[in-house]
């Protein structure tokens, strides 16, 4: 399932969350994910800080019905985190009081205290830092959906699953169709597309439409071969990647840039 950001935005707005905070929250999240998938890791912590400030204002709004303006330089993240921590247990959800603020503190610490120029071990931490920031942001946003979204439990669960599902850096959408921006063999290409589409089942005609023309002629044979290896579950109604297939994609790092 692919994440529908418009649906996430409308769900937050319907709950009464201030619209400027909703926009700031999602804009920062999308920008951080975009930079991460393009391999632009250094600014990612900055985007993570912007995201964190939007979330803390949302928590401030939730607990006081007011918040410090986005343009106000007097905003202090640590002040809000400390204020939330001392709220009486049971007065608000524990995620509002403790879990989300503590997760955001990790992002702030990476942004403010990790100085790569002064590390002496010779190992560049940017990739691991960016991975932590992006995954933490995904968890926080999913938690906000769980707490505040004005939608059915089933819709909220689907949205959360889409948020926490690993995305594919080398897929870009054109005219509603995914295109893999690297050249790999047909079987691997099909696996990556099904990995991207998971947990959905993809009809053979749809999958063929996503593939380059040169890979379409023998698609049935390719799917049958992946099915025999237990990497794909292939039936007349469509194909779905298996857990073993997902593991294959991740172990071989098929979703990374060449």
PDB file of C-alpha atoms in Angstrom:
ATOM      1  CA  UNK A   1       0.000   0.000   0.000  1.00  0.00           C
ATOM      2  CA  UNK A   2       1.387   3.424  -0.995  1.00  0.00           C
ATOM      3  CA  UNK A   3       0.922   6.277   1.426  1.00  0.00           C
ATOM      4  CA  UNK A   4      -1.737   8.826   0.457  1.00  0.00           C
ATOM      5  CA  UNK A   5      -0.462  12.069   2.005  1.00  0.00           C
ATOM      6  CA  UNK A   6      -3.634  13.962   1.066  1.00  0.00           C
ATOM      7  CA  UNK A   7      -5.628  11.423   3.058  1.00  0.00           C
ATOM      8  CA  UNK A   8      -3.293  11.815   6.032  1.00  0.00           C
ATOM      9  CA  UNK A   9      -3.589  15.614   5.836  1.00  0.00           C
ATOM     10  CA  UNK A  10      -7.382  15.601   5.617  1.00  0.00           C
ATOM     11  CA  UNK A  11      -7.593  13.131   8.514  1.00  0.00           C
ATOM     12  CA  UNK A  12      -5.534  15.363  10.801  1.00  0.00           C
ATOM     13  CA  UNK A  13      -7.459  18.482   9.787  1.00  0.00           C
ATOM     14  CA  UNK A  14     -10.779  16.739  10.431  1.00  0.00           C
ATOM     15  CA  UNK A  15      -9.637  16.009  13.996  1.00  0.00           C
ATOM     16  CA  UNK A  16      -9.295  19.751  14.661  1.00  0.00           C
ATOM     17  CA  UNK A  17      -5.506  19.911  14.428  1.00  0.00           C
ATOM     18  CA  UNK A  18      -4.389  23.401  13.253  1.00  0.00           C
ATOM     19  CA  UNK A  19      -3.959  23.315   9.491  1.00  0.00           C
ATOM     20  CA  UNK A  20      -0.652  25.208   9.441  1.00  0.00           C
ATOM     21  CA  UNK A  21       0.835  22.616  11.797  1.00  0.00           C
ATOM     22  CA  UNK A  22      -0.499  19.782   9.654  1.00  0.00           C
ATOM     23  CA  UNK A  23       1.110  21.290   6.552  1.00  0.00           C
ATOM     24  CA  UNK A  24       4.411  21.934   8.346  1.00  0.00           C
ATOM     25  CA  UNK A  25       4.425  18.397   9.741  1.00  0.00           C
ATOM     26  CA  UNK A  26       3.833  16.697   6.389  1.00  0.00           C
ATOM     27  CA  UNK A  27       6.030  19.064   4.349  1.00  0.00           C
ATOM     28  CA  UNK A  28       8.980  18.384   6.668  1.00  0.00           C
ATOM     29  CA  UNK A  29       8.332  14.627   6.591  1.00  0.00           C
ATOM     30  CA  UNK A  30       8.090  14.488   2.798  1.00  0.00           C
ATOM     31  CA  UNK A  31      11.210  16.647   2.360  1.00  0.00           C
ATOM     32  CA  UNK A  32      13.256  14.464   4.730  1.00  0.00           C
ATOM     33  CA  UNK A  33      12.131  11.280   2.939  1.00  0.00           C
ATOM     34  CA  UNK A  34      12.877  12.811  -0.475  1.00  0.00           C
ATOM     35  CA  UNK A  35      16.399  13.837   0.538  1.00  0.00           C
ATOM     36  CA  UNK A  36      17.029  10.463   2.145  1.00  0.00           C
ATOM     37  CA  UNK A  37      15.997   8.546  -0.967  1.00  0.00           C
ATOM     38  CA  UNK A  38      18.211  10.789  -3.100  1.00  0.00           C
ATOM     39  CA  UNK A  39      21.170  10.015  -0.830  1.00  0.00           C
ATOM     40  CA  UNK A  40      21.339  13.595   0.479  1.00  0.00           C
ATOM     41  CA  UNK A  41      21.929  12.662   4.098  1.00  0.00           C
ATOM     42  CA  UNK A  42      23.442  15.740   5.736  1.00  0.00           C
ATOM     43  CA  UNK A  43      20.387  18.075   5.507  1.00  0.00           C
ATOM     44  CA  UNK A  44      18.161  15.249   6.685  1.00  0.00           C
ATOM     45  CA  UNK A  45      18.786  16.024  10.357  1.00  0.00           C
ATOM     46  CA  UNK A  46      17.782  19.649   9.688  1.00  0.00           C
ATOM     47  CA  UNK A  47      14.504  18.494   8.143  1.00  0.00           C
ATOM     48  CA  UNK A  48      14.108  16.184  11.113  1.00  0.00           C
ATOM     49  CA  UNK A  49      14.430  19.184  13.409  1.00  0.00           C
ATOM     50  CA  UNK A  50      11.757  21.056  11.472  1.00  0.00           C
ATOM     51  CA  UNK A  51       9.504  18.007  11.720  1.00  0.00           C
ATOM     52  CA  UNK A  52      10.138  17.723  15.454  1.00  0.00           C
ATOM     53  CA  UNK A  53       9.250  21.365  16.058  1.00  0.00           C
ATOM     54  CA  UNK A  54       5.945  20.873  14.225  1.00  0.00           C
ATOM     55  CA  UNK A  55       5.161  17.766  16.291  1.00  0.00           C
ATOM     56  CA  UNK A  56       5.999  19.485  19.586  1.00  0.00           C
ATOM     57  CA  UNK A  57       3.700  22.361  18.690  1.00  0.00           C
ATOM     58  CA  UNK A  58       0.969  19.794  17.960  1.00  0.00           C
ATOM     59  CA  UNK A  59       1.509  18.238  21.389  1.00  0.00           C
ATOM     60  CA  UNK A  60       1.493  21.713  22.921  1.00  0.00           C
ATOM     61  CA  UNK A  61      -1.807  22.423  21.139  1.00  0.00           C
ATOM     62  CA  UNK A  62      -3.213  19.099  22.378  1.00  0.00           C
ATOM     63  CA  UNK A  63      -2.374  19.814  26.014  1.00  0.00           C
ATOM     64  CA  UNK A  64      -2.955  23.604  26.214  1.00  0.00           C
ATOM     65  CA  UNK A  65      -5.131  24.407  23.161  1.00  0.00           C
ATOM     66  CA  UNK A  66      -2.490  26.907  22.105  1.00  0.00           C
ATOM     67  CA  UNK A  67       1.013  26.804  20.625  1.00  0.00           C
ATOM     68  CA  UNK A  68       4.031  29.004  19.961  1.00  0.00           C
ATOM     69  CA  UNK A  69       3.868  30.501  16.468  1.00  0.00           C
ATOM     70  CA  UNK A  70       6.000  28.859  13.786  1.00  0.00           C
ATOM     71  CA  UNK A  71       7.798  32.158  13.242  1.00  0.00           C
ATOM     72  CA  UNK A  72       8.514  32.784  16.940  1.00  0.00           C
ATOM     73  CA  UNK A  73      12.278  32.518  17.651  1.00  0.00           C
ATOM     74  CA  UNK A  74      11.574  32.000  21.357  1.00  0.00           C
ATOM     75  CA  UNK A  75      10.436  28.417  20.692  1.00  0.00           C
ATOM     76  CA  UNK A  76      12.448  25.999  22.857  1.00  0.00           C
ATOM     77  CA  UNK A  77      11.999  22.303  22.177  1.00  0.00           C
ATOM     78  CA  UNK A  78      13.479  21.216  25.504  1.00  0.00           C
ATOM     79  CA  UNK A  79      11.052  23.442  27.412  1.00  0.00           C
ATOM     80  CA  UNK A  80       8.051  21.752  25.805  1.00  0.00           C
ATOM     81  CA  UNK A  81       9.519  18.256  26.237  1.00  0.00           C
ATOM     82  CA  UNK A  82      10.089  18.922  29.950  1.00  0.00           C
ATOM     83  CA  UNK A  83       6.633  20.443  30.373  1.00  0.00           C
ATOM     84  CA  UNK A  84       4.979  17.400  28.794  1.00  0.00           C
ATOM     85  CA  UNK A  85       7.000  15.003  30.973  1.00  0.00           C
ATOM     86  CA  UNK A  86       5.661  16.467  34.220  1.00  0.00           C
ATOM     87  CA  UNK A  87       1.995  16.252  33.261  1.00  0.00           C
ATOM     88  CA  UNK A  88       0.136  13.949  35.664  1.00  0.00           C
ATOM     89  CA  UNK A  89       0.083  10.320  34.591  1.00  0.00           C
ATOM     90  CA  UNK A  90      -3.279   9.540  33.031  1.00  0.00           C
ATOM     91  CA  UNK A  91      -4.070  13.158  32.153  1.00  0.00           C
ATOM     92  CA  UNK A  92      -3.061  12.580  28.523  1.00  0.00           C
ATOM     93  CA  UNK A  93      -1.984   9.595  26.461  1.00  0.00           C
ATOM     94  CA  UNK A  94       1.458   8.282  27.433  1.00  0.00           C
ATOM     95  CA  UNK A  95       2.615   8.790  23.850  1.00  0.00           C
ATOM     96  CA  UNK A  96       1.837  12.503  24.179  1.00  0.00           C
ATOM     97  CA  UNK A  97       3.441  12.814  27.598  1.00  0.00           C
ATOM     98  CA  UNK A  98       6.534  10.634  27.136  1.00  0.00           C
ATOM     99  CA  UNK A  99       6.982   8.392  24.114  1.00  0.00           C
ATOM    100  CA  UNK A 100       6.780  10.915  21.258  1.00  0.00           C
ATOM    101  CA  UNK A 101       8.805  13.634  23.058  1.00  0.00           C
ATOM    102  CA  UNK A 102      11.557  11.130  23.886  1.00  0.00           C
ATOM    103  CA  UNK A 103      11.681   9.981  20.266  1.00  0.00           C
ATOM    104  CA  UNK A 104      11.963  13.598  19.121  1.00  0.00           C
ATOM    105  CA  UNK A 105      14.810  14.208  21.573  1.00  0.00           C
ATOM    106  CA  UNK A 106      16.833  11.567  19.688  1.00  0.00           C
ATOM    107  CA  UNK A 107      16.349  13.533  16.458  1.00  0.00           C
ATOM    108  CA  UNK A 108      17.384  16.769  18.176  1.00  0.00           C
ATOM    109  CA  UNK A 109      20.461  15.186  19.703  1.00  0.00           C
ATOM    110  CA  UNK A 110      21.604  13.947  16.302  1.00  0.00           C
ATOM    111  CA  UNK A 111      20.987  17.345  14.724  1.00  0.00           C
ATOM    112  CA  UNK A 112      22.626  19.407  17.458  1.00  0.00           C
ATOM    113  CA  UNK A 113      25.345  17.242  18.978  1.00  0.00           C
ATOM    114  CA  UNK A 114      26.695  14.984  16.224  1.00  0.00           C
ATOM    115  CA  UNK A 115      29.708  16.743  14.796  1.00  0.00           C
ATOM    116  CA  UNK A 116      31.233  14.622  12.030  1.00  0.00           C
ATOM    117  CA  UNK A 117      34.240  16.898  11.748  1.00  0.00           C
ATOM    118  CA  UNK A 118      35.349  15.923  15.244  1.00  0.00           C
ATOM    119  CA  UNK A 119      34.865  12.172  15.000  1.00  0.00           C
ATOM    120  CA  UNK A 120      38.223  10.413  15.090  1.00  0.00           C
ATOM    121  CA  UNK A 121      37.223   6.873  14.120  1.00  0.00           C
ATOM    122  CA  UNK A 122      37.217   7.608  10.378  1.00  0.00           C
ATOM    123  CA  UNK A 123      33.681   6.246   9.930  1.00  0.00           C
ATOM    124  CA  UNK A 124      31.118   8.584   8.355  1.00  0.00           C
ATOM    125  CA  UNK A 125      27.949   8.364  10.463  1.00  0.00           C
ATOM    126  CA  UNK A 126      25.713  10.251   8.037  1.00  0.00           C
ATOM    127  CA  UNK A 127      23.932   7.227   6.559  1.00  0.00           C
ATOM    128  CA  UNK A 128      23.171   5.587   9.881  1.00  0.00           C
ATOM    129  CA  UNK A 129      22.097   8.910  11.407  1.00  0.00           C
ATOM    130  CA  UNK A 130      19.780   9.660   8.486  1.00  0.00           C
ATOM    131  CA  UNK A 131      18.283   6.162   8.634  1.00  0.00           C
ATOM    132  CA  UNK A 132      17.526   6.599  12.330  1.00  0.00           C
ATOM    133  CA  UNK A 133      16.016  10.061  11.806  1.00  0.00           C
ATOM    134  CA  UNK A 134      13.743   8.939   8.955  1.00  0.00           C
ATOM    135  CA  UNK A 135      12.555   5.772  10.686  1.00  0.00           C
ATOM    136  CA  UNK A 136      11.893   7.700  13.917  1.00  0.00           C
ATOM    137  CA  UNK A 137       9.910  10.304  11.995  1.00  0.00           C
ATOM    138  CA  UNK A 138       7.845   7.526  10.420  1.00  0.00           C
ATOM    139  CA  UNK A 139       7.092   6.043  13.836  1.00  0.00           C
ATOM    140  CA  UNK A 140       6.079   9.434  15.250  1.00  0.00           C
ATOM    141  CA  UNK A 141       3.796  10.222  12.316  1.00  0.00           C
ATOM    142  CA  UNK A 142       2.179   6.786  12.543  1.00  0.00           C
ATOM    143  CA  UNK A 143       1.613   7.356  16.267  1.00  0.00           C
ATOM    144  CA  UNK A 144      -0.052  10.704  15.540  1.00  0.00           C
ATOM    145  CA  UNK A 145      -2.331   8.951  13.038  1.00  0.00           C
ATOM    146  CA  UNK A 146      -3.247   6.415  15.701  1.00  0.00           C
ATOM    147  CA  UNK A 147      -4.017   9.134  18.247  1.00  0.00           C
ATOM    148  CA  UNK A 148      -5.710  11.824  16.206  1.00  0.00           C
ATOM    149  CA  UNK A 149      -6.933  10.625  12.854  1.00  0.00           C
ATOM    150  CA  UNK A 150     -10.659  11.085  12.269  1.00  0.00           C
ATOM    151  CA  UNK A 151     -11.115   7.877  10.265  1.00  0.00           C
ATOM    152  CA  UNK A 152     -12.212   4.311  10.844  1.00  0.00           C
ATOM    153  CA  UNK A 153      -9.917   1.941  12.741  1.00  0.00           C
ATOM    154  CA  UNK A 154      -9.381  -0.060   9.540  1.00  0.00           C
ATOM    155  CA  UNK A 155      -8.399   3.018   7.513  1.00  0.00           C
ATOM    156  CA  UNK A 156      -6.095   4.224  10.280  1.00  0.00           C
ATOM    157  CA  UNK A 157      -4.400   0.811  10.432  1.00  0.00           C
ATOM    158  CA  UNK A 158      -3.832   0.831   6.664  1.00  0.00           C
ATOM    159  CA  UNK A 159      -2.365   4.325   6.873  1.00  0.00           C
ATOM    160  CA  UNK A 160      -0.037   3.343   9.725  1.00  0.00           C
ATOM    161  CA  UNK A 161       1.139   0.259   7.805  1.00  0.00           C
ATOM    162  CA  UNK A 162       1.915   2.450   4.798  1.00  0.00           C
ATOM    163  CA  UNK A 163       3.871   4.847   7.010  1.00  0.00           C
ATOM    164  CA  UNK A 164       6.071   2.216   8.610  1.00  0.00           C
ATOM    165  CA  UNK A 165       6.617   0.146   5.442  1.00  0.00           C
ATOM    166  CA  UNK A 166      10.078   0.538   3.986  1.00  0.00           C
ATOM    167  CA  UNK A 167      10.022   2.577   0.787  1.00  0.00           C
ATOM    168  CA  UNK A 168      12.021   1.998  -2.384  1.00  0.00           C
ATOM    169  CA  UNK A 169      14.519   4.786  -3.103  1.00  0.00           C
ATOM    170  CA  UNK A 170      14.942   3.926  -6.764  1.00  0.00           C
ATOM    171  CA  UNK A 171      11.274   3.983  -7.777  1.00  0.00           C
ATOM    172  CA  UNK A 172       9.683   7.143  -9.122  1.00  0.00           C
ATOM    173  CA  UNK A 173       6.069   7.528 -10.236  1.00  0.00           C
ATOM    174  CA  UNK A 174       5.285   8.743 -13.757  1.00  0.00           C
ATOM    175  CA  UNK A 175       1.647   9.060 -14.901  1.00  0.00           C
ATOM    176  CA  UNK A 176       0.607   6.906 -11.972  1.00  0.00           C
ATOM    177  CA  UNK A 177       3.045   4.105 -12.821  1.00  0.00           C
ATOM    178  CA  UNK A 178       6.196   3.103 -10.893  1.00  0.00           C
ATOM    179  CA  UNK A 179       9.469   3.189 -12.807  1.00  0.00           C
ATOM    180  CA  UNK A 180      12.623   1.564 -11.449  1.00  0.00           C
ATOM    181  CA  UNK A 181      15.514   3.981 -12.005  1.00  0.00           C
ATOM    182  CA  UNK A 182      18.221   1.370 -12.412  1.00  0.00           C
ATOM    183  CA  UNK A 183      18.977  -1.469 -14.813  1.00  0.00           C
ATOM    184  CA  UNK A 184      18.728  -4.992 -13.353  1.00  0.00           C
ATOM    185  CA  UNK A 185      17.576  -8.393 -14.625  1.00  0.00           C
ATOM    186  CA  UNK A 186      13.920  -9.158 -15.237  1.00  0.00           C
ATOM    187  CA  UNK A 187      13.415 -11.392 -12.185  1.00  0.00           C
ATOM    188  CA  UNK A 188      15.014  -8.845  -9.859  1.00  0.00           C
ATOM    189  CA  UNK A 189      13.062  -6.033 -11.513  1.00  0.00           C
ATOM    190  CA  UNK A 190       9.782  -7.869 -10.893  1.00  0.00           C
ATOM    191  CA  UNK A 191      10.767  -8.604  -7.289  1.00  0.00           C
ATOM    192  CA  UNK A 192      11.501  -4.939  -6.583  1.00  0.00           C
ATOM    193  CA  UNK A 193       8.185  -3.833  -8.077  1.00  0.00           C
ATOM    194  CA  UNK A 194       6.274  -6.375  -5.983  1.00  0.00           C
ATOM    195  CA  UNK A 195       8.291  -5.339  -2.916  1.00  0.00           C
ATOM    196  CA  UNK A 196       7.249  -1.734  -3.551  1.00  0.00           C
ATOM    197  CA  UNK A 197       3.592  -2.761  -4.000  1.00  0.00           C
ATOM    198  CA  UNK A 198       3.479  -4.992  -0.895  1.00  0.00           C
ATOM    199  CA  UNK A 199       1.271  -6.052   0.739  1.00  0.00           C
ATOM    200  CA  UNK A 200      -1.010  -5.609  -2.298  1.00  0.00           C
ATOM    201  CA  UNK A 201      -1.541  -8.313  -4.908  1.00  0.00           C
ATOM    202  CA  UNK A 202      -0.698  -7.038  -8.406  1.00  0.00           C
ATOM    203  CA  UNK A 203      -2.547  -8.302 -11.479  1.00  0.00           C
ATOM    204  CA  UNK A 204      -0.331  -9.682 -14.254  1.00  0.00           C
ATOM    205  CA  UNK A 205      -1.621  -7.065 -16.715  1.00  0.00           C
ATOM    206  CA  UNK A 206      -0.800  -4.273 -14.257  1.00  0.00           C
ATOM    207  CA  UNK A 207       2.664  -5.650 -13.578  1.00  0.00           C
ATOM    208  CA  UNK A 208       3.318  -5.936 -17.316  1.00  0.00           C
ATOM    209  CA  UNK A 209       2.287  -2.310 -17.732  1.00  0.00           C
ATOM    210  CA  UNK A 210       4.865  -1.319 -15.099  1.00  0.00           C
ATOM    211  CA  UNK A 211       7.716  -3.197 -16.800  1.00  0.00           C
ATOM    212  CA  UNK A 212       9.919  -2.031 -19.686  1.00  0.00           C
ATOM    213  CA  UNK A 213       8.641  -3.432 -23.017  1.00  0.00           C
ATOM    214  CA  UNK A 214      11.615  -5.779 -23.350  1.00  0.00           C
ATOM    215  CA  UNK A 215      10.654  -7.585 -20.112  1.00  0.00           C
ATOM    216  CA  UNK A 216       6.976  -8.149 -20.840  1.00  0.00           C
ATOM    217  CA  UNK A 217       7.041 -11.068 -23.299  1.00  0.00           C
ATOM    218  CA  UNK A 218       8.197 -13.696 -20.795  1.00  0.00           C
ATOM    219  CA  UNK A 219       6.537 -12.275 -17.686  1.00  0.00           C
ATOM    220  CA  UNK A 220       4.503 -15.431 -17.033  1.00  0.00           C
ATOM    221  CA  UNK A 221       7.653 -17.565 -17.122  1.00  0.00           C
ATOM    222  CA  UNK A 222       9.457 -15.094 -14.833  1.00  0.00           C
ATOM    223  CA  UNK A 223       6.637 -15.159 -12.285  1.00  0.00           C
ATOM    224  CA  UNK A 224       6.420 -18.956 -12.419  1.00  0.00           C
ATOM    225  CA  UNK A 225      10.146 -19.186 -11.704  1.00  0.00           C
ATOM    226  CA  UNK A 226       9.880 -16.800  -8.756  1.00  0.00           C
ATOM    227  CA  UNK A 227       6.893 -18.799  -7.504  1.00  0.00           C
ATOM    228  CA  UNK A 228       8.904 -22.055  -7.599  1.00  0.00           C
ATOM    229  CA  UNK A 229      11.624 -20.375  -5.513  1.00  0.00           C
ATOM    230  CA  UNK A 230       8.957 -19.233  -3.000  1.00  0.00           C
ATOM    231  CA  UNK A 231       9.880 -15.596  -3.590  1.00  0.00           C
ATOM    232  CA  UNK A 232       6.484 -14.726  -5.099  1.00  0.00           C
ATOM    233  CA  UNK A 233       2.992 -16.155  -4.688  1.00  0.00           C
ATOM    234  CA  UNK A 234       1.693 -16.311  -8.282  1.00  0.00           C
ATOM    235  CA  UNK A 235      -1.930 -17.123  -9.094  1.00  0.00           C
ATOM    236  CA  UNK A 236      -4.324 -16.256 -11.953  1.00  0.00           C
ATOM    237  CA  UNK A 237      -5.651 -13.352  -9.859  1.00  0.00           C
ATOM    238  CA  UNK A 238      -2.217 -11.758  -9.429  1.00  0.00           C
ATOM    239  CA  UNK A 239       1.162 -11.868  -7.742  1.00  0.00           C
ATOM    240  CA  UNK A 240       2.326 -10.947  -4.254  1.00  0.00           C
ATOM    241  CA  UNK A 241       5.838 -10.986  -2.847  1.00  0.00           C
ATOM    242  CA  UNK A 242       6.408 -13.475  -0.025  1.00  0.00           C
ATOM    243  CA  UNK A 243       8.310 -12.869   3.202  1.00  0.00           C
ATOM    244  CA  UNK A 244      11.183 -14.832   1.668  1.00  0.00           C
ATOM    245  CA  UNK A 245      11.034 -12.555  -1.381  1.00  0.00           C
ATOM    246  CA  UNK A 246      11.138  -9.445   0.807  1.00  0.00           C
ATOM    247  CA  UNK A 247      14.163 -10.852   2.609  1.00  0.00           C
ATOM    248  CA  UNK A 248      15.846 -11.546  -0.746  1.00  0.00           C
ATOM    249  CA  UNK A 249      15.349  -7.932  -1.854  1.00  0.00           C
ATOM    250  CA  UNK A 250      16.726  -6.552   1.391  1.00  0.00           C
ATOM    251  CA  UNK A 251      19.668  -8.935   1.783  1.00  0.00           C
ATOM    252  CA  UNK A 252      20.810  -8.265  -1.770  1.00  0.00           C
ATOM    253  CA  UNK A 253      20.049  -4.547  -1.387  1.00  0.00           C
ATOM    254  CA  UNK A 254      18.144  -4.481  -4.678  1.00  0.00           C
ATOM    255  CA  UNK A 255      16.391  -1.253  -3.751  1.00  0.00           C
ATOM    256  CA  UNK A 256      19.595   0.784  -3.368  1.00  0.00           C
ATOM    257  CA  UNK A 257      21.033   2.985  -6.120  1.00  0.00           C
ATOM    258  CA  UNK A 258      23.667   1.357  -8.310  1.00  0.00           C
TER     259      UNK A 258
END
